[in-house]
Amino acid sequence: MFHSRARGSASKGSAVYPGSFDPITNGHLDIIRRARELFGSVTIAVSNNSVKNPSFSLNERQSLIIRSLRERRLTQGVRVEVFDGLLTDYMRRRGASVVIRGLRFISDFESELQMALMNRRLNPAMDTVYLMPDEKHIYLSSSLVKEIARLGKNPKAFAPACVAKALMTL
Ligand code: PNS
């Protein structure tokens, strides 16, 4: 039997939003806002080993996320953590069962489906919830924002000011 749940209490425990966040963009912040609205709180989990050559160190990525949350007044109910190793093990350690991921295009779906099913195989208590960002962020990605900055244009329309500044001084 299904029970309807009040807004902000859709899951057991806090939802976890994992990613590389190299760096965080306006698209990620949109997903964080939506996840917090749905689940009441959200933990951003920065992976230490998802990208081979990150532009920012783990500490820098974490610090940019914290500064971005402050800049956008989004700190309440939002925690930032880092994790090493498998996401499934981290979820188990935290006693968390809901993973949040953003979904932009059909092309995202293929790899996301594979990841969600593998994660569920490794940790059957886990489920992945996909949230669509506002359409104005649909085309955003950390790598495009980085390329824009690398080629000389300030990417402040696509990321918080602290991130845009960090990108322009890379
Ligand atoms: O922002 P990204 O790079 O799309 O995030 C990918 C991330 C960090 C969620 C994924 O690579 C991950 O969970 N990495 C941790 C290691 C792991 O559990 N790998 C197996 C995934 S099925």
mmCIF file of N, CA and C in Angstrom, residues 7-144:
data_model
loop_
_atom_site.group_PDB
_atom_site.id
_atom_site.type_symbol
_atom_site.label_atom_id
_atom_site.label_comp_id
_atom_site.label_asym_id
_atom_site.label_seq_id
_atom_site.Cartn_x
_atom_site.Cartn_y
_atom_site.Cartn_z
ATOM 1 N N ARG A 7 5.090 17.164 1.538
ATOM 2 C CA ARG A 7 6.241 17.725 0.847
ATOM 3 C C ARG A 7 7.391 17.863 1.843
ATOM 4 N N GLY A 8 8.581 17.538 1.420
ATOM 5 C CA GLY A 8 9.735 17.684 2.304
ATOM 6 C C GLY A 8 9.995 16.459 3.147
ATOM 7 N N SER A 9 9.239 15.386 2.958
ATOM 8 C CA SER A 9 9.529 14.177 3.737
ATOM 9 C C SER A 9 9.397 12.946 2.854
ATOM 10 N N ALA A 10 9.885 13.093 1.609
ATOM 11 C CA ALA A 10 9.665 12.038 0.632
ATOM 12 C C ALA A 10 10.540 10.810 0.839
ATOM 13 N N SER A 11 11.478 10.815 1.774
ATOM 14 C CA SER A 11 12.354 9.650 1.880
ATOM 15 C C SER A 11 12.773 9.394 3.306
ATOM 16 N N LYS A 12 13.351 8.166 3.506
ATOM 17 C CA LYS A 12 14.017 7.902 4.767
ATOM 18 C C LYS A 12 15.374 8.578 4.686
ATOM 19 N N GLY A 13 15.694 9.386 5.637
ATOM 20 C CA GLY A 13 17.014 10.019 5.657
ATOM 21 C C GLY A 13 17.137 11.074 4.577
ATOM 22 N N SER A 14 18.288 11.699 4.588
ATOM 23 C CA SER A 14 18.525 12.776 3.640
ATOM 24 C C SER A 14 18.856 12.213 2.264
ATOM 25 N N ALA A 15 18.475 12.944 1.233
ATOM 26 C CA ALA A 15 18.845 12.541 -0.117
ATOM 27 C C ALA A 15 20.297 12.950 -0.367
ATOM 28 N N VAL A 16 20.986 12.153 -1.166
ATOM 29 C CA VAL A 16 22.392 12.429 -1.465
ATOM 30 C C VAL A 16 22.526 12.773 -2.947
ATOM 31 N N TYR A 17 23.167 13.915 -3.225
ATOM 32 C CA TYR A 17 23.382 14.342 -4.610
ATOM 33 C C TYR A 17 24.877 14.197 -4.900
ATOM 34 N N PRO A 18 25.282 13.065 -5.523
ATOM 35 C CA PRO A 18 26.704 12.853 -5.767
ATOM 36 C C PRO A 18 27.134 13.432 -7.120
ATOM 37 N N GLY A 19 28.400 13.744 -7.228
ATOM 38 C CA GLY A 19 28.910 14.221 -8.515
ATOM 39 C C GLY A 19 30.355 14.613 -8.410
ATOM 40 N N SER A 20 30.892 15.026 -9.559
ATOM 41 C CA SER A 20 32.283 15.491 -9.594
ATOM 42 C C SER A 20 32.351 16.980 -9.228
ATOM 43 N N PHE A 21 31.362 17.726 -9.664
ATOM 44 C CA PHE A 21 31.283 19.165 -9.367
ATOM 45 C C PHE A 21 32.611 19.863 -9.691
ATOM 46 N N ASP A 22 33.052 19.678 -10.931
ATOM 47 C CA ASP A 22 34.371 20.206 -11.328
ATOM 48 C C ASP A 22 34.252 21.270 -12.408
ATOM 49 N N PRO A 23 33.662 22.455 -12.111
ATOM 50 C CA PRO A 23 33.129 22.926 -10.836
ATOM 51 C C PRO A 23 31.593 22.905 -10.848
ATOM 52 N N ILE A 24 31.020 23.313 -9.716
ATOM 53 C CA ILE A 24 29.560 23.453 -9.604
ATOM 54 C C ILE A 24 29.073 24.551 -10.568
ATOM 55 N N THR A 25 27.894 24.327 -11.161
ATOM 56 C CA THR A 25 27.321 25.317 -12.096
ATOM 57 C C THR A 25 25.910 25.694 -11.636
ATOM 58 N N ASN A 26 25.307 26.618 -12.366
ATOM 59 C CA ASN A 26 23.921 26.997 -12.061
ATOM 60 C C ASN A 26 22.971 25.808 -12.225
ATOM 61 N N GLY A 27 23.312 24.884 -13.109
ATOM 62 C CA GLY A 27 22.479 23.689 -13.312
ATOM 63 C C GLY A 27 22.464 22.823 -12.059
ATOM 64 N N HIS A 28 23.652 22.600 -11.468
ATOM 65 C CA HIS A 28 23.725 21.821 -10.217
ATOM 66 C C HIS A 28 22.914 22.516 -9.118
ATOM 67 N N LEU A 29 23.044 23.840 -9.028
ATOM 68 C CA LEU A 29 22.352 24.572 -7.952
ATOM 69 C C LEU A 29 20.837 24.466 -8.107
ATOM 70 N N ASP A 30 20.381 24.442 -9.352
ATOM 71 C CA ASP A 30 18.948 24.271 -9.620
ATOM 72 C C ASP A 30 18.475 22.898 -9.104
ATOM 73 N N ILE A 31 19.279 21.860 -9.351
ATOM 74 C CA ILE A 31 18.925 20.508 -8.885
ATOM 75 C C ILE A 31 18.946 20.456 -7.351
ATOM 76 N N ILE A 32 19.931 21.103 -6.737
ATOM 77 C CA ILE A 32 20.032 21.123 -5.262
ATOM 78 C C ILE A 32 18.774 21.764 -4.667
ATOM 79 N N ARG A 33 18.349 22.875 -5.261
ATOM 80 C CA ARG A 33 17.147 23.567 -4.762
ATOM 81 C C ARG A 33 15.913 22.658 -4.867
ATOM 82 N N ARG A 34 15.805 21.975 -5.997
ATOM 83 C CA ARG A 34 14.646 21.088 -6.198
ATOM 84 C C ARG A 34 14.688 19.896 -5.237
ATOM 85 N N ALA A 35 15.869 19.328 -5.031
ATOM 86 C CA ALA A 35 16.004 18.151 -4.147
ATOM 87 C C ALA A 35 15.664 18.553 -2.708
ATOM 88 N N ARG A 36 16.147 19.710 -2.298
ATOM 89 C CA ARG A 36 15.859 20.166 -0.927
ATOM 90 C C ARG A 36 14.366 20.393 -0.730
ATOM 91 N N GLU A 37 13.734 20.921 -1.762
ATOM 92 C CA GLU A 37 12.284 21.162 -1.697
ATOM 93 C C GLU A 37 11.522 19.835 -1.538
ATOM 94 N N LEU A 38 11.973 18.829 -2.268
ATOM 95 C CA LEU A 38 11.290 17.531 -2.233
ATOM 96 C C LEU A 38 11.578 16.744 -0.971
ATOM 97 N N PHE A 39 12.852 16.754 -0.540
ATOM 98 C CA PHE A 39 13.274 15.849 0.531
ATOM 99 C C PHE A 39 13.516 16.550 1.868
ATOM 100 N N GLY A 40 13.417 17.861 1.883
ATOM 101 C CA GLY A 40 13.609 18.594 3.138
ATOM 102 C C GLY A 40 15.063 18.933 3.382
ATOM 103 N N SER A 41 15.968 18.013 3.039
ATOM 104 C CA SER A 41 17.401 18.296 3.151
ATOM 105 C C SER A 41 18.120 17.489 2.082
ATOM 106 N N VAL A 42 19.326 17.926 1.771
ATOM 107 C CA VAL A 42 20.105 17.213 0.756
ATOM 108 C C VAL A 42 21.583 17.294 1.104
ATOM 109 N N THR A 43 22.286 16.180 0.873
ATOM 110 C CA THR A 43 23.738 16.179 1.087
ATOM 111 C C THR A 43 24.424 16.112 -0.270
ATOM 112 N N ILE A 44 25.265 17.085 -0.530
ATOM 113 C CA ILE A 44 26.051 17.070 -1.761
ATOM 114 C C ILE A 44 27.293 16.245 -1.475
ATOM 115 N N ALA A 45 27.514 15.194 -2.274
ATOM 116 C CA ALA A 45 28.649 14.295 -2.032
ATOM 117 C C ALA A 45 29.617 14.412 -3.206
ATOM 118 N N VAL A 46 30.769 15.002 -2.926
ATOM 119 C CA VAL A 46 31.756 15.247 -3.986
ATOM 120 C C VAL A 46 32.669 14.032 -4.099
ATOM 121 N N SER A 47 32.696 13.441 -5.282
ATOM 122 C CA SER A 47 33.489 12.227 -5.473
ATOM 123 C C SER A 47 34.961 12.568 -5.684
ATOM 124 N N ASN A 48 35.806 11.818 -4.992
ATOM 125 C CA ASN A 48 37.239 12.044 -5.101
ATOM 126 C C ASN A 48 37.845 11.329 -6.296
ATOM 127 N N ASN A 49 37.103 10.370 -6.871
ATOM 128 C CA ASN A 49 37.765 9.588 -7.919
ATOM 129 C C ASN A 49 36.906 9.346 -9.149
ATOM 130 N N SER A 50 36.088 10.349 -9.522
ATOM 131 C CA SER A 50 35.259 10.165 -10.706
ATOM 132 C C SER A 50 35.905 10.769 -11.955
ATOM 133 N N VAL A 51 36.723 11.797 -11.806
ATOM 134 C CA VAL A 51 37.331 12.444 -12.978
ATOM 135 C C VAL A 51 38.832 12.176 -12.949
ATOM 136 N N LYS A 52 39.401 11.912 -14.127
ATOM 137 C CA LYS A 52 40.829 11.577 -14.152
ATOM 138 C C LYS A 52 41.693 12.796 -13.858
ATOM 139 N N ASN A 53 41.472 13.869 -14.614
ATOM 140 C CA ASN A 53 42.293 15.067 -14.401
ATOM 141 C C ASN A 53 41.403 16.250 -14.052
ATOM 142 N N PRO A 54 40.961 16.319 -12.807
ATOM 143 C CA PRO A 54 40.055 17.425 -12.482
ATOM 144 C C PRO A 54 40.760 18.782 -12.591
ATOM 145 N N SER A 55 40.002 19.807 -12.955
ATOM 146 C CA SER A 55 40.580 21.157 -13.027
ATOM 147 C C SER A 55 40.770 21.717 -11.630
ATOM 148 N N PHE A 56 39.928 21.266 -10.697
ATOM 149 C CA PHE A 56 40.013 21.746 -9.314
ATOM 150 C C PHE A 56 40.258 20.553 -8.389
ATOM 151 N N SER A 57 41.044 20.780 -7.350
ATOM 152 C CA SER A 57 41.287 19.716 -6.366
ATOM 153 C C SER A 57 39.978 19.440 -5.606
ATOM 154 N N LEU A 58 39.979 18.347 -4.880
ATOM 155 C CA LEU A 58 38.789 18.004 -4.094
ATOM 156 C C LEU A 58 38.436 19.143 -3.127
ATOM 157 N N ASN A 59 39.461 19.681 -2.457
ATOM 158 C CA ASN A 59 39.233 20.779 -1.505
ATOM 159 C C ASN A 59 38.679 22.011 -2.188
ATOM 160 N N GLU A 60 39.232 22.309 -3.365
ATOM 161 C CA GLU A 60 38.752 23.494 -4.104
ATOM 162 C C GLU A 60 37.305 23.300 -4.538
ATOM 163 N N ARG A 61 36.982 22.087 -5.006
ATOM 164 C CA ARG A 61 35.602 21.824 -5.455
ATOM 165 C C ARG A 61 34.633 21.965 -4.291
ATOM 166 N N GLN A 62 35.038 21.405 -3.150
ATOM 167 C CA GLN A 62 34.181 21.483 -1.961
ATOM 168 C C GLN A 62 34.012 22.943 -1.527
ATOM 169 N N SER A 63 35.120 23.671 -1.526
ATOM 170 C CA SER A 63 35.062 25.063 -1.079
ATOM 171 C C SER A 63 34.229 25.912 -2.050
ATOM 172 N N LEU A 64 34.336 25.647 -3.355
ATOM 173 C CA LEU A 64 33.522 26.407 -4.325
ATOM 174 C C LEU A 64 32.036 26.112 -4.134
ATOM 175 N N ILE A 65 31.717 24.854 -3.775
ATOM 176 C CA ILE A 65 30.303 24.508 -3.537
ATOM 177 C C ILE A 65 29.793 25.291 -2.324
ATOM 178 N N ILE A 66 30.580 25.280 -1.243
ATOM 179 C CA ILE A 66 30.139 25.971 -0.011
ATOM 180 C C ILE A 66 29.963 27.464 -0.273
ATOM 181 N N ARG A 67 30.930 28.049 -1.001
ATOM 182 C CA ARG A 67 30.818 29.490 -1.286
ATOM 183 C C ARG A 67 29.633 29.783 -2.216
ATOM 184 N N SER A 68 29.386 28.881 -3.161
ATOM 185 C CA SER A 68 28.252 29.074 -4.090
ATOM 186 C C SER A 68 26.925 29.003 -3.346
ATOM 187 N N LEU A 69 26.827 28.055 -2.385
ATOM 188 C CA LEU A 69 25.579 27.913 -1.614
ATOM 189 C C LEU A 69 25.335 29.185 -0.809
ATOM 190 N N ARG A 70 26.428 29.731 -0.254
ATOM 191 C CA ARG A 70 26.278 30.991 0.515
ATOM 192 C C ARG A 70 25.848 32.115 -0.406
ATOM 193 N N GLU A 71 26.507 32.183 -1.559
ATOM 194 C CA GLU A 71 26.209 33.248 -2.529
ATOM 195 C C GLU A 71 24.730 33.213 -2.931
ATOM 196 N N ARG A 72 24.179 32.015 -3.080
ATOM 197 C CA ARG A 72 22.784 31.874 -3.527
ATOM 198 C C ARG A 72 21.806 31.703 -2.359
ATOM 199 N N ARG A 73 22.294 31.890 -1.124
ATOM 200 C CA ARG A 73 21.457 31.729 0.086
ATOM 201 C C ARG A 73 20.744 30.375 0.073
ATOM 202 N N LEU A 74 21.528 29.337 -0.105
ATOM 203 C CA LEU A 74 20.973 27.993 -0.249
ATOM 204 C C LEU A 74 21.597 27.046 0.785
ATOM 205 N N THR A 75 22.068 27.613 1.894
ATOM 206 C CA THR A 75 22.810 26.762 2.849
ATOM 207 C C THR A 75 21.886 25.931 3.740
ATOM 208 N N GLN A 76 20.696 26.450 4.000
ATOM 209 C CA GLN A 76 19.814 25.762 4.952
ATOM 210 C C GLN A 76 19.374 24.391 4.424
ATOM 211 N N GLY A 77 19.609 23.355 5.233
ATOM 212 C CA GLY A 77 19.212 22.002 4.827
ATOM 213 C C GLY A 77 20.139 21.383 3.791
ATOM 214 N N VAL A 78 21.267 22.029 3.525
ATOM 215 C CA VAL A 78 22.195 21.491 2.520
ATOM 216 C C VAL A 78 23.563 21.262 3.163
ATOM 217 N N ARG A 79 24.052 20.026 3.104
ATOM 218 C CA ARG A 79 25.384 19.691 3.634
ATOM 219 C C ARG A 79 26.298 19.369 2.471
ATOM 220 N N VAL A 80 27.583 19.558 2.702
ATOM 221 C CA VAL A 80 28.557 19.203 1.666
ATOM 222 C C VAL A 80 29.548 18.224 2.267
ATOM 223 N N GLU A 81 29.717 17.071 1.619
ATOM 224 C CA GLU A 81 30.686 16.073 2.085
ATOM 225 C C GLU A 81 31.511 15.607 0.891
ATOM 226 N N VAL A 82 32.631 14.954 1.186
ATOM 227 C CA VAL A 82 33.396 14.336 0.102
ATOM 228 C C VAL A 82 33.417 12.836 0.362
ATOM 229 N N PHE A 83 33.567 12.061 -0.714
ATOM 230 C CA PHE A 83 33.674 10.620 -0.495
ATOM 231 C C PHE A 83 34.693 10.005 -1.442
ATOM 232 N N ASP A 84 35.285 8.923 -0.938
ATOM 233 C CA ASP A 84 36.265 8.137 -1.681
ATOM 234 C C ASP A 84 35.618 6.810 -2.011
ATOM 235 N N GLY A 85 36.006 6.189 -3.083
ATOM 236 C CA GLY A 85 35.533 4.833 -3.352
ATOM 237 C C GLY A 85 34.124 4.812 -3.906
ATOM 238 N N LEU A 86 33.452 3.689 -3.705
ATOM 239 C CA LEU A 86 32.135 3.487 -4.318
ATOM 240 C C LEU A 86 31.048 4.318 -3.632
ATOM 241 N N LEU A 87 30.163 4.847 -4.465
ATOM 242 C CA LEU A 87 29.018 5.603 -3.946
ATOM 243 C C LEU A 87 28.146 4.692 -3.071
ATOM 244 N N THR A 88 28.001 3.437 -3.490
ATOM 245 C CA THR A 88 27.135 2.504 -2.746
ATOM 246 C C THR A 88 27.644 2.308 -1.317
ATOM 247 N N ASP A 89 28.975 2.253 -1.155
ATOM 248 C CA ASP A 89 29.545 2.078 0.193
ATOM 249 C C ASP A 89 29.324 3.334 1.038
ATOM 250 N N TYR A 90 29.515 4.477 0.385
ATOM 251 C CA TYR A 90 29.287 5.752 1.091
ATOM 252 C C TYR A 90 27.824 5.842 1.557
ATOM 253 N N MET A 91 26.892 5.444 0.682
ATOM 254 C CA MET A 91 25.462 5.496 1.027
ATOM 255 C C MET A 91 25.187 4.585 2.223
ATOM 256 N N ARG A 92 25.800 3.407 2.197
ATOM 257 C CA ARG A 92 25.617 2.456 3.294
ATOM 258 C C ARG A 92 26.136 3.050 4.607
ATOM 259 N N ARG A 93 27.340 3.636 4.541
ATOM 260 C CA ARG A 93 27.937 4.244 5.757
ATOM 261 C C ARG A 93 27.028 5.326 6.336
ATOM 262 N N ARG A 94 26.399 6.098 5.442
ATOM 263 C CA ARG A 94 25.530 7.200 5.887
ATOM 264 C C ARG A 94 24.119 6.744 6.245
ATOM 265 N N GLY A 95 23.783 5.493 5.908
ATOM 266 C CA GLY A 95 22.425 5.017 6.138
ATOM 267 C C GLY A 95 21.436 5.726 5.229
ATOM 268 N N ALA A 96 21.901 6.149 4.052
ATOM 269 C CA ALA A 96 21.042 6.883 3.111
ATOM 270 C C ALA A 96 20.621 5.964 1.973
ATOM 271 N N SER A 97 19.421 6.197 1.432
ATOM 272 C CA SER A 97 18.947 5.297 0.378
ATOM 273 C C SER A 97 18.562 6.017 -0.918
ATOM 274 N N VAL A 98 18.500 7.332 -0.897
ATOM 275 C CA VAL A 98 18.067 8.039 -2.109
ATOM 276 C C VAL A 98 19.212 8.846 -2.716
ATOM 277 N N VAL A 99 19.488 8.551 -3.974
ATOM 278 C CA VAL A 99 20.492 9.302 -4.733
ATOM 279 C C VAL A 99 19.753 10.229 -5.686
ATOM 280 N N ILE A 100 20.207 11.456 -5.764
ATOM 281 C CA ILE A 100 19.622 12.422 -6.698
ATOM 282 C C ILE A 100 20.584 12.602 -7.864
ATOM 283 N N ARG A 101 20.049 12.603 -9.071
ATOM 284 C CA ARG A 101 20.859 12.949 -10.235
ATOM 285 C C ARG A 101 20.034 13.871 -11.124
ATOM 286 N N GLY A 102 20.717 14.772 -11.820
ATOM 287 C CA GLY A 102 20.033 15.642 -12.771
ATOM 288 C C GLY A 102 19.992 14.947 -14.123
ATOM 289 N N LEU A 103 18.918 15.156 -14.856
ATOM 290 C CA LEU A 103 18.786 14.546 -16.184
ATOM 291 C C LEU A 103 18.466 15.665 -17.162
ATOM 292 N N ARG A 104 19.329 15.814 -18.182
ATOM 293 C CA ARG A 104 19.110 16.907 -19.124
ATOM 294 C C ARG A 104 18.600 16.403 -20.467
ATOM 295 N N PHE A 105 19.356 15.498 -21.061
ATOM 296 C CA PHE A 105 19.017 15.040 -22.419
ATOM 297 C C PHE A 105 18.769 13.538 -22.403
ATOM 298 N N ILE A 106 18.172 13.047 -23.493
ATOM 299 C CA ILE A 106 18.020 11.594 -23.679
ATOM 300 C C ILE A 106 19.400 10.949 -23.603
ATOM 301 N N SER A 107 20.412 11.644 -24.128
ATOM 302 C CA SER A 107 21.761 11.054 -24.143
ATOM 303 C C SER A 107 22.302 10.848 -22.723
ATOM 304 N N ASP A 108 21.847 11.640 -21.763
ATOM 305 C CA ASP A 108 22.247 11.407 -20.356
ATOM 306 C C ASP A 108 21.661 10.087 -19.861
ATOM 307 N N PHE A 109 20.480 9.751 -20.419
ATOM 308 C CA PHE A 109 19.699 8.663 -19.844
ATOM 309 C C PHE A 109 20.423 7.325 -19.877
ATOM 310 N N GLU A 110 21.129 7.081 -20.992
ATOM 311 C CA GLU A 110 21.753 5.768 -21.167
ATOM 312 C C GLU A 110 22.766 5.478 -20.056
ATOM 313 N N SER A 111 23.674 6.412 -19.833
ATOM 314 C CA SER A 111 24.706 6.167 -18.806
ATOM 315 C C SER A 111 24.101 6.235 -17.404
ATOM 316 N N GLU A 112 23.083 7.089 -17.245
ATOM 317 C CA GLU A 112 22.452 7.204 -15.917
ATOM 318 C C GLU A 112 21.704 5.919 -15.556
ATOM 319 N N LEU A 113 21.035 5.335 -16.550
ATOM 320 C CA LEU A 113 20.308 4.093 -16.296
ATOM 321 C C LEU A 113 21.292 3.002 -15.878
ATOM 322 N N GLN A 114 22.401 2.935 -16.615
ATOM 323 C CA GLN A 114 23.418 1.921 -16.319
ATOM 324 C C GLN A 114 23.954 2.109 -14.894
ATOM 325 N N MET A 115 24.240 3.369 -14.552
ATOM 326 C CA MET A 115 24.805 3.654 -13.223
ATOM 327 C C MET A 115 23.781 3.336 -12.121
ATOM 328 N N ALA A 116 22.519 3.735 -12.341
ATOM 329 C CA ALA A 116 21.489 3.508 -11.314
ATOM 330 C C ALA A 116 21.290 2.012 -11.083
ATOM 331 N N LEU A 117 21.278 1.237 -12.172
ATOM 332 C CA LEU A 117 21.029 -0.198 -12.028
ATOM 333 C C LEU A 117 22.222 -0.903 -11.391
ATOM 334 N N MET A 118 23.431 -0.478 -11.766
ATOM 335 C CA MET A 118 24.626 -1.064 -11.147
ATOM 336 C C MET A 118 24.658 -0.723 -9.651
ATOM 337 N N ASN A 119 24.350 0.529 -9.326
ATOM 338 C CA ASN A 119 24.330 0.932 -7.909
ATOM 339 C C ASN A 119 23.298 0.126 -7.121
ATOM 340 N N ARG A 120 22.152 -0.105 -7.733
ATOM 341 C CA ARG A 120 21.104 -0.854 -7.030
ATOM 342 C C ARG A 120 21.496 -2.321 -6.860
ATOM 343 N N ARG A 121 22.259 -2.818 -7.850
ATOM 344 C CA ARG A 121 22.749 -4.201 -7.744
ATOM 345 C C ARG A 121 23.742 -4.302 -6.575
ATOM 346 N N LEU A 122 24.603 -3.261 -6.457
ATOM 347 C CA LEU A 122 25.626 -3.272 -5.401
ATOM 348 C C LEU A 122 25.031 -2.975 -4.030
ATOM 349 N N ASN A 123 23.945 -2.228 -4.023
ATOM 350 C CA ASN A 123 23.309 -1.860 -2.762
ATOM 351 C C ASN A 123 21.792 -1.801 -2.990
ATOM 352 N N PRO A 124 21.106 -2.921 -2.792
ATOM 353 C CA PRO A 124 19.679 -3.006 -3.136
ATOM 354 C C PRO A 124 18.795 -2.028 -2.362
ATOM 355 N N ALA A 125 19.321 -1.453 -1.289
ATOM 356 C CA ALA A 125 18.513 -0.494 -0.528
ATOM 357 C C ALA A 125 18.451 0.863 -1.227
ATOM 358 N N MET A 126 19.270 1.031 -2.262
ATOM 359 C CA MET A 126 19.407 2.350 -2.885
ATOM 360 C C MET A 126 18.480 2.555 -4.072
ATOM 361 N N ASP A 127 17.966 3.757 -4.239
ATOM 362 C CA ASP A 127 17.238 4.108 -5.451
ATOM 363 C C ASP A 127 17.698 5.474 -5.929
ATOM 364 N N THR A 128 17.604 5.691 -7.236
ATOM 365 C CA THR A 128 18.041 6.967 -7.804
ATOM 366 C C THR A 128 16.830 7.747 -8.289
ATOM 367 N N VAL A 129 16.764 8.995 -7.896
ATOM 368 C CA VAL A 129 15.667 9.872 -8.314
ATOM 369 C C VAL A 129 16.250 10.915 -9.271
ATOM 370 N N TYR A 130 15.641 11.041 -10.449
ATOM 371 C CA TYR A 130 16.140 11.998 -11.445
ATOM 372 C C TYR A 130 15.303 13.262 -11.440
ATOM 373 N N LEU A 131 15.991 14.384 -11.441
ATOM 374 C CA LEU A 131 15.285 15.670 -11.474
ATOM 375 C C LEU A 131 15.726 16.431 -12.721
ATOM 376 N N MET A 132 14.772 17.071 -13.382
ATOM 377 C CA MET A 132 15.103 17.865 -14.568
ATOM 378 C C MET A 132 15.328 19.306 -14.139
ATOM 379 N N PRO A 133 16.427 19.912 -14.584
ATOM 380 C CA PRO A 133 16.645 21.323 -14.251
ATOM 381 C C PRO A 133 15.700 22.213 -15.057
ATOM 382 N N ASP A 134 15.593 23.452 -14.657
ATOM 383 C CA ASP A 134 14.869 24.441 -15.458
ATOM 384 C C ASP A 134 15.464 24.430 -16.872
ATOM 385 N N GLU A 135 14.602 24.629 -17.877
ATOM 386 C CA GLU A 135 15.115 24.504 -19.253
ATOM 387 C C GLU A 135 16.229 25.508 -19.571
ATOM 388 N N LYS A 136 16.298 26.613 -18.796
ATOM 389 C CA LYS A 136 17.367 27.569 -19.096
ATOM 390 C C LYS A 136 18.751 27.027 -18.714
ATOM 391 N N HIS A 137 18.780 25.911 -17.983
ATOM 392 C CA HIS A 137 20.074 25.315 -17.610
ATOM 393 C C HIS A 137 20.354 24.017 -18.365
ATOM 394 N N ILE A 138 19.433 23.612 -19.226
ATOM 395 C CA ILE A 138 19.497 22.288 -19.850
ATOM 396 C C ILE A 138 20.832 22.046 -20.580
ATOM 397 N N TYR A 139 21.342 23.079 -21.218
ATOM 398 C CA TYR A 139 22.542 22.902 -22.061
ATOM 399 C C TYR A 139 23.833 23.086 -21.271
ATOM 400 N N LEU A 140 23.711 23.303 -19.956
ATOM 401 C CA LEU A 140 24.909 23.583 -19.146
ATOM 402 C C LEU A 140 25.644 22.320 -18.744
ATOM 403 N N SER A 141 26.965 22.388 -18.745
ATOM 404 C CA SER A 141 27.768 21.314 -18.157
ATOM 405 C C SER A 141 29.040 21.953 -17.625
ATOM 406 N N SER A 142 29.658 21.300 -16.650
ATOM 407 C CA SER A 142 30.897 21.845 -16.095
ATOM 408 C C SER A 142 31.943 21.985 -17.193
ATOM 409 N N SER A 143 32.004 21.006 -18.096
ATOM 410 C CA SER A 143 33.070 21.071 -19.108
ATOM 411 C C SER A 143 32.850 22.219 -20.094
ATOM 412 N N LEU A 144 31.588 22.501 -20.474
ATOM 413 C CA LEU A 144 31.352 23.638 -21.376
ATOM 414 C C LEU A 144 31.678 24.959 -20.688
#
